Amino acid sequence: MKSNKLHFATRTIHSGYDPHQNHGALTPPMHTSSTFAFNSVEQGGAAFAGDNDHYIYSRLGTPSQQQLEQRLADLEEAEAALVTASGMGAITSAIWSLVEPGDEIIADKSLYGCTFSFFEHGLKKFGVAVNYVDLSTPQFLSEHITDKTKLVYTESPSNPNMRLVDIAAVAKITRQYGIKFMVDNTFCTPYLQNPIALGADIVVHSATKYLGGHGDLIAGVVAGSAEVLLHIRQYGLKDMTGAVISGHDVALLMRGLKTLHVRMDRHCENAQKVAGYLQTSPYVKQINYPGLANFPQAELAKKQMRQPGGMIAFELNGSREQAADFVNQLELILCAVSLGDTESLIQHPASMTHSTYTEEELIAHLISPSLLRLSVGLEHVDDIIADLDQALESVFNGGSGNKGLSALA
Ligand code: 4LM
């Protein structure tokens, strides 16, 4: 049976792994060996020359890593994929492989804090210029492209403010100019959005988030054409970053992926209800959630995302101190960075994930300093809403909200 004829839910569970090739083991074996023995110098030499497919050393891949990569490539509708030790390992391994001093990158204005920091403190130091452009209006992209532009880079939705970029529209322009287009698909996962099918060349992920899904691993993914992925594996990962995933994390990520579709459905369902609740609150000034009818890019969300996702960005009708007080009053929802876990997590980007931006840079990059970011978890949605409600009432109304959550203590 051809894998791409199967539904997504089936592919998250079966793609890339056949128990009958593995002693019938339902769960893929975990390979933790750092090196692989050759039966002769000739066999080893041929492996290094690429003339056979013998495994060599785990910095270059292992059998279980390869199974995971096949599954991820299939889910992302890519020819090939590579898993790495972290999302930053994926982004840096891919970009270091593709650029040279003198090149230019065009990046969307709003990016995860460490991606921005890599661009500012890594790439720029080595002579690669980064031009931040508002890619939510792709019709102006051409004006910024020069003969030095090598890559266009975006997240969609962006971290933390949930701005969307029309992936198909940007891809149409980058194709015309022969420039590579890389999309960080962390917030959506391939269950909600396939950037390569929309025309992008390369997809990156923090697999630490929804792909793993349980807050127990750090990992990343790069997906794209076999040719580009071979180059990234052989140079970016092997020699430049060495950001190699451990065998234990390969096994955890493989397990997490098996429930991706089920978890994402519930994350989206819960987030839609939580966004609906926040919208009715007099204490909430603004909500950015792609599933709300008044979301400025609601049409684009419907066009390129299968569901609106589990992330909500919002601002309170109050001071920054009141926003901090609100987070501190939450009893069930944890104040933590990261996202896509079973637990609901909230954080203040300006002082946490995006503290790599100065206050001026936050404004220039369209990130409000008083924004809060909520990763809606898989708890019962009524409990999540009750927690938000009691914390809002506590801050703005002297604490007359739902106190039933004290049963958690
Ligand atoms: C966070 N994010 O936002 P690793 N790309 C995106 C991300 O959100 C992240 C990474 C890459 C958060 C981490 C603390 C869109 C991370 C980097 O953390 O290196 O796996 O991924 O809370």
XYZ file of C-alpha atoms and ligand atoms in Angstrom:
431
model
C 0.000 0.000 0.000
C 1.436 3.413 -0.953
C 1.817 5.485 2.217
C 0.544 8.750 0.732
C -2.761 7.085 -0.110
C -3.423 6.616 3.597
C -5.004 9.232 5.847
C -2.845 11.454 8.051
C -3.976 9.665 11.228
C -2.812 6.353 9.799
C 0.501 7.759 8.608
C 1.394 9.243 12.034
C 1.169 5.683 13.359
C 2.545 3.526 10.541
C 4.639 5.537 8.128
C 8.351 4.683 7.912
C 8.187 1.601 10.130
C 7.287 -2.027 9.426
C 7.138 -4.340 12.486
C 7.684 -7.345 10.223
C 11.140 -6.052 9.305
C 11.902 -5.687 13.024
C 11.193 -9.086 14.605
C 7.495 -8.142 14.806
C 8.210 -5.418 17.391
C 5.175 -3.089 17.479
C 7.263 -0.277 18.938
C 10.363 0.593 16.919
C 13.609 -0.519 18.567
C 15.659 2.245 20.190
C 19.200 2.550 18.849
C 21.563 4.119 21.335
C 24.836 2.931 19.813
C 27.229 5.770 19.028
C 29.080 3.828 16.324
C 28.515 0.937 13.894
C 30.982 -1.902 13.190
C 32.132 -2.702 9.644
C 33.069 -6.210 8.623
C 36.118 -4.888 6.735
C 38.089 -1.741 5.939
C 36.673 -1.981 2.439
C 33.078 -1.960 3.679
C 33.826 1.017 5.974
C 35.599 2.892 3.180
C 32.664 2.316 0.849
C 30.261 3.578 3.544
C 32.292 6.785 3.914
C 32.410 7.193 0.145
C 28.617 6.854 0.016
C 28.848 3.643 -2.020
C 26.773 1.581 0.422
C 24.132 2.462 3.009
C 25.894 0.989 6.043
C 25.476 3.100 9.177
C 28.727 4.770 10.226
C 28.411 6.889 13.358
C 25.333 8.304 15.087
C 26.164 11.910 14.240
C 25.244 10.818 10.688
C 22.099 8.912 11.636
C 20.841 5.639 13.104
C 18.223 3.115 11.950
C 15.552 4.409 14.357
C 16.338 8.023 13.461
C 15.916 7.120 9.802
C 12.492 5.569 10.497
C 11.433 8.730 12.326
C 12.736 10.902 9.493
C 10.776 8.911 6.920
C 7.630 9.354 8.973
C 8.181 13.099 9.333
C 8.981 13.534 5.627
C 5.767 11.717 4.783
C 3.699 13.872 7.173
C 5.253 17.097 5.846
C 4.768 15.969 2.220
C 8.514 16.335 1.691
C 11.013 14.089 -0.084
C 13.225 13.894 2.998
C 13.516 14.999 6.620
C 16.196 15.322 9.245
C 15.716 15.282 13.015
C 18.013 17.308 15.239
C 18.730 17.859 18.932
C 16.500 20.971 19.124
C 14.444 23.363 17.048
C 17.351 25.809 17.146
C 19.577 22.931 15.986
C 17.261 22.463 12.989
C 17.138 26.172 12.121
C 20.884 26.768 12.507
C 21.938 23.525 10.745
C 19.688 24.393 7.791
C 20.578 28.064 7.478
C 24.349 27.697 7.988
C 24.280 25.158 5.138
C 22.522 27.497 2.736
C 24.193 30.902 3.153
C 27.618 32.443 2.621
C 29.148 35.772 3.704
C 27.685 38.532 1.548
C 24.295 36.824 1.193
C 21.047 38.396 2.387
C 18.052 36.818 4.100
C 14.590 38.351 4.122
C 12.789 37.389 7.324
C 9.316 38.217 8.551
C 9.229 40.818 11.316
C 7.914 38.584 14.112
C 10.052 35.594 14.997
C 10.716 33.387 18.016
C 13.229 35.183 20.278
C 16.168 32.801 19.763
C 15.665 32.699 15.973
C 15.829 36.517 16.010
C 18.895 36.335 18.256
C 20.578 33.816 15.892
C 19.964 36.191 12.991
C 21.198 39.220 14.933
C 24.130 37.696 16.851
C 25.054 34.730 14.640
C 24.431 35.380 10.973
C 25.171 39.113 10.991
C 28.535 38.524 12.731
C 29.564 36.264 9.848
C 28.563 38.672 7.105
C 25.027 37.512 6.311
C 22.591 40.445 6.313
C 19.016 39.981 7.545
C 16.296 42.312 6.321
C 13.079 42.149 8.401
C 10.016 42.707 6.223
C 6.301 42.480 7.055
C 5.531 39.359 5.023
C 1.832 39.526 5.879
C 1.683 41.853 2.852
C 3.616 39.652 0.371
C 2.797 41.926 -2.563
C 5.659 44.168 -1.364
C 8.219 41.356 -1.033
C 9.680 41.855 -4.531
C 10.753 45.404 -3.592
C 13.140 43.976 -0.993
C 14.697 41.227 -3.111
C 18.219 41.949 -4.372
C 20.699 39.814 -6.298
C 22.196 38.866 -2.918
C 18.939 37.485 -1.474
C 19.344 33.748 -0.840
C 16.479 32.907 1.480
C 13.072 34.104 2.658
C 12.227 32.963 6.191
C 8.966 33.050 8.113
C 6.898 31.494 10.853
C 3.149 31.162 10.318
C 1.482 31.651 12.743
C 4.314 33.713 14.177
C 5.573 33.380 17.712
C 4.246 35.039 19.843
C 1.639 37.274 18.195
C -0.100 34.829 15.815
C 0.369 36.873 12.627
C -0.054 34.740 9.505
C 1.904 34.836 6.274
C 0.279 33.707 3.019
C 2.665 30.848 2.261
C 1.424 30.198 -1.286
C 1.680 33.915 -2.183
C 5.248 34.242 -0.871
C 6.253 30.949 -2.535
C 5.011 32.223 -5.885
C 7.376 35.201 -5.631
C 10.419 33.285 -4.310
C 9.999 30.768 -7.169
C 10.080 33.580 -9.719
C 13.399 34.807 -8.320
C 14.905 31.334 -7.687
C 15.216 32.025 -3.937
C 14.673 29.388 -1.256
C 11.666 29.823 1.061
C 11.844 28.342 4.574
C 8.833 28.114 6.900
C 8.856 27.351 10.622
C 5.738 25.198 10.988
C 6.034 24.649 14.760
C 2.698 26.252 15.765
C 0.674 24.277 13.200
C 2.431 20.913 12.798
C 1.844 19.041 9.515
C -1.601 18.049 10.793
C -2.850 21.615 10.379
C -0.633 22.988 7.592
C 1.777 21.676 4.952
C 4.012 24.546 3.776
C 5.764 22.402 1.146
C 2.427 21.528 -0.472
C 1.742 25.294 -0.464
C 5.007 25.939 -2.355
C 7.693 26.418 0.339
C 11.058 24.701 -0.158
C 12.062 23.876 3.405
C 10.121 23.375 6.633
C 11.630 23.562 10.108
C 10.098 22.639 13.445
C 10.726 22.743 17.103
C 9.637 19.130 17.706
C 9.912 19.951 21.413
C 6.380 21.340 21.072
C 3.318 19.632 19.561
C 5.229 16.920 17.680
C 6.648 15.525 20.931
C 3.642 16.807 22.807
C 4.451 15.776 26.368
C 7.104 18.238 27.531
C 9.681 15.492 27.924
C 12.092 16.046 25.032
C 13.945 18.719 23.061
C 14.184 18.102 19.298
C 13.912 19.720 15.877
C 13.045 18.818 12.284
C 14.085 20.023 8.839
C 12.109 18.765 5.823
C 12.533 19.453 2.113
C 14.013 18.022 -1.066
C 16.350 15.025 -0.796
C 19.173 17.037 -2.361
C 18.954 19.967 0.067
C 18.453 17.665 3.061
C 21.559 15.638 2.166
C 23.577 18.857 2.085
C 22.149 20.003 5.451
C 22.832 16.591 7.022
C 26.369 16.312 5.652
C 27.543 19.852 6.343
C 25.168 21.820 8.568
C 24.424 19.056 11.051
C 27.522 16.858 10.826
C 30.198 19.557 10.748
C 28.738 22.935 11.673
C 26.307 22.494 14.557
C 26.635 18.824 15.572
C 23.078 19.207 16.920
C 22.434 15.468 16.897
C 19.357 13.957 18.565
C 19.849 11.155 21.116
C 18.426 7.665 20.560
C 16.196 8.092 23.618
C 14.652 11.261 22.208
C 14.106 9.583 18.826
C 12.028 6.945 20.630
C 10.062 9.540 22.634
C 9.369 11.621 19.539
C 8.229 8.557 17.581
C 5.817 7.765 20.432
C 4.571 11.355 20.675
C 3.855 11.497 16.935
C 1.487 8.523 17.136
C -1.121 10.674 18.916
C -0.417 13.978 17.139
C -3.739 14.081 15.278
C -5.795 13.229 18.371
C -3.997 15.755 20.545
C -4.171 18.515 17.925
C -7.925 18.070 17.493
C -8.421 18.577 21.230
C -5.900 21.454 21.470
C -7.855 23.237 18.714
C -11.263 22.486 20.230
C -10.165 23.720 23.667
C -8.437 26.810 22.266
C -11.525 27.801 20.259
C -13.634 27.690 23.447
C -11.007 29.516 25.522
C -10.703 32.237 22.846
C -14.505 32.542 22.829
C -14.477 32.997 26.612
C -11.675 35.598 26.514
C -13.554 37.497 23.829
C -16.506 37.988 26.143
C -14.391 39.176 29.098
C -14.476 42.915 29.857
C -10.897 42.598 31.169
C -9.428 41.450 27.858
C -8.449 44.140 25.350
C -7.392 42.118 22.326
C -7.182 38.468 21.295
C -5.220 37.062 18.385
C -6.636 33.646 17.585
C -7.059 32.491 13.967
C -10.373 30.772 14.790
C -12.204 33.978 15.788
C -14.414 35.613 13.159
C -12.834 39.011 13.874
C -9.252 37.713 13.513
C -7.784 40.097 10.888
C -6.492 37.212 8.752
C -9.430 34.828 9.306
C -9.811 34.191 5.553
C -6.136 33.339 5.144
C -6.352 31.048 8.190
C -9.188 29.146 6.533
C -7.283 28.992 3.253
C -4.004 27.548 4.506
C -4.687 26.000 7.949
C -6.989 23.002 8.449
C -7.831 24.202 11.990
C -6.862 27.357 13.922
C -4.422 25.703 16.344
C -3.930 25.682 20.093
C -2.110 28.997 20.650
C -3.736 32.252 21.763
C -2.068 35.662 22.168
C -3.963 38.302 24.146
C -3.659 41.581 25.990
C -5.468 42.613 29.123
C -7.277 45.876 29.669
C -4.782 46.925 32.292
C -1.177 47.662 33.146
C 1.806 45.361 32.672
C 1.778 44.827 36.475
C -1.843 43.680 36.312
C -0.934 41.276 33.500
C 1.847 39.822 35.667
C -0.513 39.676 38.650
C -3.060 37.806 36.495
C -0.487 35.174 35.510
C 0.625 34.855 39.126
C -2.979 34.271 40.235
C -3.494 31.292 37.912
C -3.728 28.016 39.777
C -4.027 25.351 37.082
C -2.375 27.031 34.097
C 1.387 27.026 34.615
C 3.637 30.005 34.004
C 6.254 28.464 31.702
C 7.795 28.933 28.285
C 7.417 26.252 25.590
C 4.087 25.167 24.145
C 2.136 22.278 22.705
C 2.224 20.210 25.871
C -0.661 18.432 27.605
C -0.503 21.103 30.344
C -1.784 24.626 29.603
C 1.153 27.043 29.728
C 1.159 30.829 29.831
C 4.050 33.250 29.579
C 4.913 36.905 29.034
C 6.977 37.006 25.786
C 8.535 40.451 26.397
C 10.214 39.263 29.584
C 10.636 35.577 28.649
C 10.728 33.987 25.146
C 11.240 37.321 23.389
C 13.529 39.003 25.932
C 16.215 38.730 23.211
C 14.479 41.775 21.626
C 14.960 45.228 23.179
C 11.748 47.134 24.037
C 12.255 49.205 20.847
C 12.805 46.085 18.761
C 9.619 44.529 20.138
C 7.604 47.503 18.885
C 9.444 47.582 15.541
C 8.792 43.843 15.119
C 5.051 44.191 15.825
C 5.214 42.415 19.217
C 3.282 44.213 21.933
C 5.280 44.386 25.208
C 2.117 43.640 27.211
C 1.109 40.573 25.204
C 0.509 37.253 27.000
C 0.815 33.929 25.176
C -1.304 30.956 26.156
C -0.695 27.403 24.976
C -4.043 25.739 25.572
C -3.503 22.238 26.930
C -5.546 19.079 27.058
C -7.141 19.541 30.478
C -10.965 19.752 30.553
C -11.733 23.074 28.890
C -14.137 24.123 31.665
C -11.289 23.895 34.172
C -9.001 26.001 31.960
C -11.706 28.665 31.561
C -12.530 28.587 35.286
C -8.885 29.217 36.101
C -8.664 32.169 33.685
C -11.925 33.506 35.110
C -10.891 33.337 38.758
C -7.531 35.001 38.010
C -9.151 37.826 35.977
C -11.752 38.425 38.694
C -9.063 38.364 41.350
C -7.012 41.058 39.571
C -9.795 43.303 38.288
C -12.704 42.705 40.633
C -11.215 41.986 44.019
C -11.460 38.203 43.705
C -15.128 37.291 43.220
C -14.379 34.719 40.516
C -14.571 30.937 40.497
C -12.645 29.574 43.453
C -13.443 25.928 42.843
C -9.892 25.385 41.673
C -8.507 25.510 45.211
C -9.437 21.820 45.249
C -6.238 21.365 43.242
C -3.992 22.428 46.105
C 8.800 29.108 23.162
N 10.022 28.155 21.333
O 8.300 29.858 22.303
P 13.799 24.524 20.567
N 10.813 27.766 16.417
C 9.735 28.193 17.127
C 9.733 28.107 18.525
O 8.640 28.523 19.178
C 10.871 27.600 19.187
C 11.961 27.183 18.418
C 11.889 27.265 17.042
C 9.958 28.283 22.711
C 10.900 27.747 23.539
C 11.151 28.149 24.923
C 8.565 28.759 16.397
C 10.923 27.554 20.626
C 13.200 26.607 19.053
O 13.436 25.149 21.860
O 15.252 24.717 20.233
O 13.368 23.081 20.421
O 12.964 25.286 19.404
O 8.359 29.006 24.298
